Short mmCIF file of C-alpha atoms in Angstrom, two decimals:
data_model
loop_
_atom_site.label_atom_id
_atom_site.label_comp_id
_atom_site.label_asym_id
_atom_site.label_seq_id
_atom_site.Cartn_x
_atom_site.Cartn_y
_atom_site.Cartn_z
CA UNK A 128 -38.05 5.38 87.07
CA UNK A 129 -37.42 6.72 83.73
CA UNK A 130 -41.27 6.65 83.19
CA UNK A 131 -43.58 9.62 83.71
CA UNK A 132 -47.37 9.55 83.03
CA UNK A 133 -49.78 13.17 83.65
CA UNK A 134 -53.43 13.33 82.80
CA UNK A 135 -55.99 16.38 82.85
CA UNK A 136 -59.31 16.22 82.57
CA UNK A 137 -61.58 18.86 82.12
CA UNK A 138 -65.62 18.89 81.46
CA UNK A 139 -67.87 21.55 81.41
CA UNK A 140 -71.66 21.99 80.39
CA UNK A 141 -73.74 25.22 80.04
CA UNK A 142 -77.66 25.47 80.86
CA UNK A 143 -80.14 27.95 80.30
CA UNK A 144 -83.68 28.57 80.18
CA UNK A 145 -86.21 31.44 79.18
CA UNK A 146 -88.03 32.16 82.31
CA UNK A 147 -90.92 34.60 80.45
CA UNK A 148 -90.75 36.29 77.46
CA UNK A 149 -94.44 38.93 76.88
CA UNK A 150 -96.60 38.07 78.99
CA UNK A 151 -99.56 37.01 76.57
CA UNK A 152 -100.66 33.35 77.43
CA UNK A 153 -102.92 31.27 75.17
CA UNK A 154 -105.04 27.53 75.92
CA UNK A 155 -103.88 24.94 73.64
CA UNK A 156 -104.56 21.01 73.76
CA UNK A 157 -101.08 18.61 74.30
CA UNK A 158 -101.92 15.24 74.33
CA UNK A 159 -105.57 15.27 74.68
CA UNK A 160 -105.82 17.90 77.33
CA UNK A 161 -106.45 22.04 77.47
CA UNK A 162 -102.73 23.72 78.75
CA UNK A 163 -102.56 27.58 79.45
CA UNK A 164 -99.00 28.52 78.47
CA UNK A 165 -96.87 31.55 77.29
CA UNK A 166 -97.17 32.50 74.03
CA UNK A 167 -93.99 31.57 72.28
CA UNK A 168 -92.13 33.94 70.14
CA UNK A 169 -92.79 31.45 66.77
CA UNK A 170 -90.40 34.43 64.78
CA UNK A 171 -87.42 34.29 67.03
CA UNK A 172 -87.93 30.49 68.01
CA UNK A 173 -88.22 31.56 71.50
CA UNK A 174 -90.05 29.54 73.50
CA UNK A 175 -90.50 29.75 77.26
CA UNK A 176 -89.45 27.04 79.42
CA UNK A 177 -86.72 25.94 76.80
CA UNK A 178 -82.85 27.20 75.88
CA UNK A 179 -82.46 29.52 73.87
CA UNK A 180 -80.56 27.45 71.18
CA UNK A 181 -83.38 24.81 70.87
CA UNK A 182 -84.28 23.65 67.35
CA UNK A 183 -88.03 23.69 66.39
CA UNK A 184 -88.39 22.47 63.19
CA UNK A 185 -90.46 19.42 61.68
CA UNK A 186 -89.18 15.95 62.46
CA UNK A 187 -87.74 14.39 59.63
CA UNK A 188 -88.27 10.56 59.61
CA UNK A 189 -86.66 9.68 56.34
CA UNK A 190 -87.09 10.40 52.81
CA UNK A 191 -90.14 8.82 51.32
CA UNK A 192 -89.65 5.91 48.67
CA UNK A 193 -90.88 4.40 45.61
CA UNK A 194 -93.32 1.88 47.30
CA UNK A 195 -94.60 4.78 49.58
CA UNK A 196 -95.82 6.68 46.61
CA UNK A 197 -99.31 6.73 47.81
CA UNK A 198 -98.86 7.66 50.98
CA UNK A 199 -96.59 10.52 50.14
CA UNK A 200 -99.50 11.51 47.96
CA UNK A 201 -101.76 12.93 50.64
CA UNK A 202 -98.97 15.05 52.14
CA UNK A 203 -98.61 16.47 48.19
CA UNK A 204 -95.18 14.93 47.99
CA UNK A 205 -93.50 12.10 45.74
CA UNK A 206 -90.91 9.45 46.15
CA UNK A 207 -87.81 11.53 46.51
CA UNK A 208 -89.30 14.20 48.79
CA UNK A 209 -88.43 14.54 52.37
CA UNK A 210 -90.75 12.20 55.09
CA UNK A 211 -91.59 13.92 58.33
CA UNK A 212 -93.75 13.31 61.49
CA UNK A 213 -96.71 14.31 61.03
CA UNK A 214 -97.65 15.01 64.70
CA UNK A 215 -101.26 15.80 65.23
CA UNK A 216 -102.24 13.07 62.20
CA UNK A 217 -104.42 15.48 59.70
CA UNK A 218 -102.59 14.61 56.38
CA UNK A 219 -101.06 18.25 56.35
CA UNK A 220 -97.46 19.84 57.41
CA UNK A 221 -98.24 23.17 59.07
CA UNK A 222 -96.00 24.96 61.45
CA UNK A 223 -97.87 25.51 64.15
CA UNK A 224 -98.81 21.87 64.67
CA UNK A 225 -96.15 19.83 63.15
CA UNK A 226 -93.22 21.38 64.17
CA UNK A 227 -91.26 20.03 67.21
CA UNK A 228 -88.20 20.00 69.31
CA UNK A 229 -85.50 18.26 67.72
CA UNK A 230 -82.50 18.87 69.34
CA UNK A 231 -80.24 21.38 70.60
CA UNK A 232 -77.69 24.01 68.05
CA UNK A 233 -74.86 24.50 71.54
CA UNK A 234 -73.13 21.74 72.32
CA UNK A 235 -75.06 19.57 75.55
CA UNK A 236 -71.47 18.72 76.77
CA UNK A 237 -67.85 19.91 76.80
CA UNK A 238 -64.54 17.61 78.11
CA UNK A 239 -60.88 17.79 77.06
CA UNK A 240 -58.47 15.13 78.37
CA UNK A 241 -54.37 16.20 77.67
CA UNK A 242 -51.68 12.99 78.64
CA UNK A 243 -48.16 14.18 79.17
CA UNK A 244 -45.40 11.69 79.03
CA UNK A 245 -41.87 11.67 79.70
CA UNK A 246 -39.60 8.53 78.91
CA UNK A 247 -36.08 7.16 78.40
CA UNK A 248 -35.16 10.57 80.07
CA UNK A 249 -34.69 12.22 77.24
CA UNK A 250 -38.66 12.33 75.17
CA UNK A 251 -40.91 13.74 75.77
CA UNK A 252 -44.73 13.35 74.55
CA UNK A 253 -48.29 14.13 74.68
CA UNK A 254 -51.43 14.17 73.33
CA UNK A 255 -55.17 16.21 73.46
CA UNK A 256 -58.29 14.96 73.11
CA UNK A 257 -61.53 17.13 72.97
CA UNK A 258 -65.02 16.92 72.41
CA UNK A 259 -68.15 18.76 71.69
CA UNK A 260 -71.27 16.35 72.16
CA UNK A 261 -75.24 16.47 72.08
CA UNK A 262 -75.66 19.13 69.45
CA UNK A 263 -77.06 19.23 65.34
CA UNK A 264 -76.10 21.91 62.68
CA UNK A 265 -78.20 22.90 59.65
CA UNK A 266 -77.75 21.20 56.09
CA UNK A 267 -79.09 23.72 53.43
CA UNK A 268 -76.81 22.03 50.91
CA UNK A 269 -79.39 19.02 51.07
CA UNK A 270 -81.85 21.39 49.78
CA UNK A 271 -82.60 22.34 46.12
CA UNK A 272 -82.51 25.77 46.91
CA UNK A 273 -79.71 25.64 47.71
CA UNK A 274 -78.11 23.99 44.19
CA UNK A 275 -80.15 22.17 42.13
CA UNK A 276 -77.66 20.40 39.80
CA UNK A 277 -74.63 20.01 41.94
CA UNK A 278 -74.86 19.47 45.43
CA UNK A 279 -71.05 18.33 45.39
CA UNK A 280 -69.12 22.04 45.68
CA UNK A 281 -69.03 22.38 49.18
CA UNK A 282 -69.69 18.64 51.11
CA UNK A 283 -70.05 15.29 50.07
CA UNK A 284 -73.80 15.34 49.81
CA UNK A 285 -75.34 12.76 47.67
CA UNK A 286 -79.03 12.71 46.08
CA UNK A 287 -82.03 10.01 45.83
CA UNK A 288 -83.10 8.48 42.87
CA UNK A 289 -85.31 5.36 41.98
CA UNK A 290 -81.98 3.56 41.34
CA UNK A 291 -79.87 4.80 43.69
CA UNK A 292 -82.15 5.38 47.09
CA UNK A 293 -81.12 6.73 50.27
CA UNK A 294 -82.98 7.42 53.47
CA UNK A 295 -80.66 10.39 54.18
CA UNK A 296 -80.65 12.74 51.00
CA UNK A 297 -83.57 14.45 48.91
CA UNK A 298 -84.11 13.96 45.39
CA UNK A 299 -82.75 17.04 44.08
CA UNK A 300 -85.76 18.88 43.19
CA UNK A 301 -87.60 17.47 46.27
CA UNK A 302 -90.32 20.02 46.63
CA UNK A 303 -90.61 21.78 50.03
CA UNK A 304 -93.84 23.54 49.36
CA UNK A 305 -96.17 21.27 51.78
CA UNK A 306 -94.43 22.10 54.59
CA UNK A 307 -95.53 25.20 56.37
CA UNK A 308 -93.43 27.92 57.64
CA UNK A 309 -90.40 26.20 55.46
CA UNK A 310 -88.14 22.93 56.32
CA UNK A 311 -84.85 22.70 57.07
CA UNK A 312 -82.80 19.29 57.62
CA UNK A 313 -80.31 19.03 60.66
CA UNK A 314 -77.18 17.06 61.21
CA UNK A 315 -75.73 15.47 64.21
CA UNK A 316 -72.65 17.79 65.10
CA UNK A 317 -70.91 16.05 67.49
CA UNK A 318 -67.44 15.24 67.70
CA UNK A 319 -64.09 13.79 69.28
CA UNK A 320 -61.50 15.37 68.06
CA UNK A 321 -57.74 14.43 68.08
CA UNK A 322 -56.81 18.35 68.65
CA UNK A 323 -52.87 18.21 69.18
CA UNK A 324 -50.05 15.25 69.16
CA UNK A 325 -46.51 16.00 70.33
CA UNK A 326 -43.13 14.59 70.55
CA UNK A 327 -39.71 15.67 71.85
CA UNK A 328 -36.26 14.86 72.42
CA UNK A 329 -34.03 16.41 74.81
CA UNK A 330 -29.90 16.31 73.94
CA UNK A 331 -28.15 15.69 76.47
CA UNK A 332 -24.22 14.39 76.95
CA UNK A 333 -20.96 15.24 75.84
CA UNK A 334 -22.07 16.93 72.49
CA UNK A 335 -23.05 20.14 74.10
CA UNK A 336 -20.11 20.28 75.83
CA UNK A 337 -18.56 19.81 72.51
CA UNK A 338 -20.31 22.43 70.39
CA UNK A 339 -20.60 24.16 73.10
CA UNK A 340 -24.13 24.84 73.38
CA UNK A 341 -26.70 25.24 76.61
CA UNK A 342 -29.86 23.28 75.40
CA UNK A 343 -30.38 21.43 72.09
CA UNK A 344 -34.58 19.88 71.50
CA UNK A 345 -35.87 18.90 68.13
CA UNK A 346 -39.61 18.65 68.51
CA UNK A 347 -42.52 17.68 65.96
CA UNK A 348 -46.40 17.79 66.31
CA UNK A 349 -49.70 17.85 64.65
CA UNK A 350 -52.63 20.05 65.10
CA UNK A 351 -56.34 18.72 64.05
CA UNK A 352 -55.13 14.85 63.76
CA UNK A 353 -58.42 13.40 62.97
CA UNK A 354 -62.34 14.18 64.07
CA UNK A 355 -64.47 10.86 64.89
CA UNK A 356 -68.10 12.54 63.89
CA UNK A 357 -71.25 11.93 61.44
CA UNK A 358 -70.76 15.30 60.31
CA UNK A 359 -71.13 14.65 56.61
CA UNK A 360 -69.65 19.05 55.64
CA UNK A 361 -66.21 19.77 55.80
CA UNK A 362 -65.73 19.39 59.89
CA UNK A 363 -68.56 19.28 62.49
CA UNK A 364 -66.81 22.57 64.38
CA UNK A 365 -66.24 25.07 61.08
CA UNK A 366 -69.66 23.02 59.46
CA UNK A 367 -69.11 24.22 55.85
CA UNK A 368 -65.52 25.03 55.51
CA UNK A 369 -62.40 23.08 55.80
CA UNK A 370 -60.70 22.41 59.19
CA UNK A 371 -56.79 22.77 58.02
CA UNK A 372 -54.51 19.95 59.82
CA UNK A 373 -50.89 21.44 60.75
CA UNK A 374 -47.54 19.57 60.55
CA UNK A 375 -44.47 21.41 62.66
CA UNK A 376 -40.91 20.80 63.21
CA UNK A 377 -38.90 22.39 64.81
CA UNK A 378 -35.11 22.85 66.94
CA UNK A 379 -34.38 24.99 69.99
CA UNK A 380 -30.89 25.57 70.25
CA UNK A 381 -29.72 27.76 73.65
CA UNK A 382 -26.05 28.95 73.34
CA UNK A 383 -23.85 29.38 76.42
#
């Protein structure tokens, strides 16, 4: 009886789709065969029949390694270098061909659960979950354009070398010249987040009566808990800046 137990849910998802864009159509082969399709808008990334927040870029597979030397060779690239798909199987990176769709920069998914409790009749507590899901961010820091010597300032972004490999990370002078129309590597940006925690306590009794007071709470809570992501910036929602986490305590006092 002294035991109370309240749970929201919300979830939301947002669609869209360009319909047409100019009108000019062109006959390319997919797959073996001759398609008639809209031209794309290849400056804008606009592509009919897809949302406009899809990611076209080239499909990175890895990073290439010291054994793979050879191979990374055709593609002008060394051990260090970034490995991508190489879709229509010519040896060569170019935009047109090679690029693909990777993913999605708007979250696929939204939900936020909140749990309200009330016990011992005088606390009360509650906690929010939420979560953006189904979405990737760009990682220039992984470039060497980006800073050549230190790729430290901003994220925790580490570098390949012979004796320290990674399948994740770029040497850091990895050359992006071989790829056409430029490269760019993406992140998964998803998250749970542990938005807001709450608890509060409610005095009651004789000791209002006694200092004569209306209403007496003493409350504490915590914004921005913890975020369970693969993010590897500062925080999958602000990318490349921190996400502060907030500590308050407080008393409401009512007089009579």
């Amino acid at each position: 009886k002294a035991f109370s137990w309240r749970t929201n849910l919300v979830f939301s998802l947002n669609r869209n789709k360009i319909k047409s864009l100019f009108g000019d159509y062109e006959e390319v082969e997919i797959d073996g065969q001759i398609v008639r399709r809209e031209v794309p808008d290849y400056s804008n990334k606009w592509f009919p029949g897809k949302p406009l927040d899809v990611v076209w870029d080239y499909d990175i597979q890895g990073i290439w390694q010291v054994e793979e030397e050879e191979a990374a060779k055709v593609y002008r690239l060394v051990p260090g270098d970034f490995k991508a798909r190489d879709i229509d199987g010519n040896g060569r990176y170019e935009a047109l061909h090679d690029k693909t769709f990777i993913g999605y920069l708007q979250p696929r998914y939204r939900w936020g659960l909140r749990n309200d409790f009330t016990f011992l009749k005088n606390f009360t507590a509650s906690f929010f979950l939420r979560a953006d899901l189904g979405h990737i961010a760009d990682m220039p820091q992984a470039l060497h354009s980006w800073s050549t010597y230190d790729r430290n300032s901003t994220s925790n972004v580490p570098y390949w070398t012979a004796d320290n490999r990674t399948n994740e990370w770029p040497r850091l002078t990895q050359d992006n010249a071989p790829f056409g129309g430029g490269i760019m590597l993406y992140k998964p940006r998803s998250f749970v987040r542990i938005q807001d925690v709450s608890l509060a306590y409610q005095v009651q009794g004789g000791v209002l009566q006694y200092l004569r007071l209306n209403d007496v709470s003493i409350f504490a809570s915590i914004r921005n808990l913890h975020s369970f992501d693969k993010w590897p910036g500062w925080d999958p929602e602000s990318t490349h800046t921190p996400m502060p986490r907030t500590y308050t305590f407080g008393l409401n006092v009512t007089l009579k």
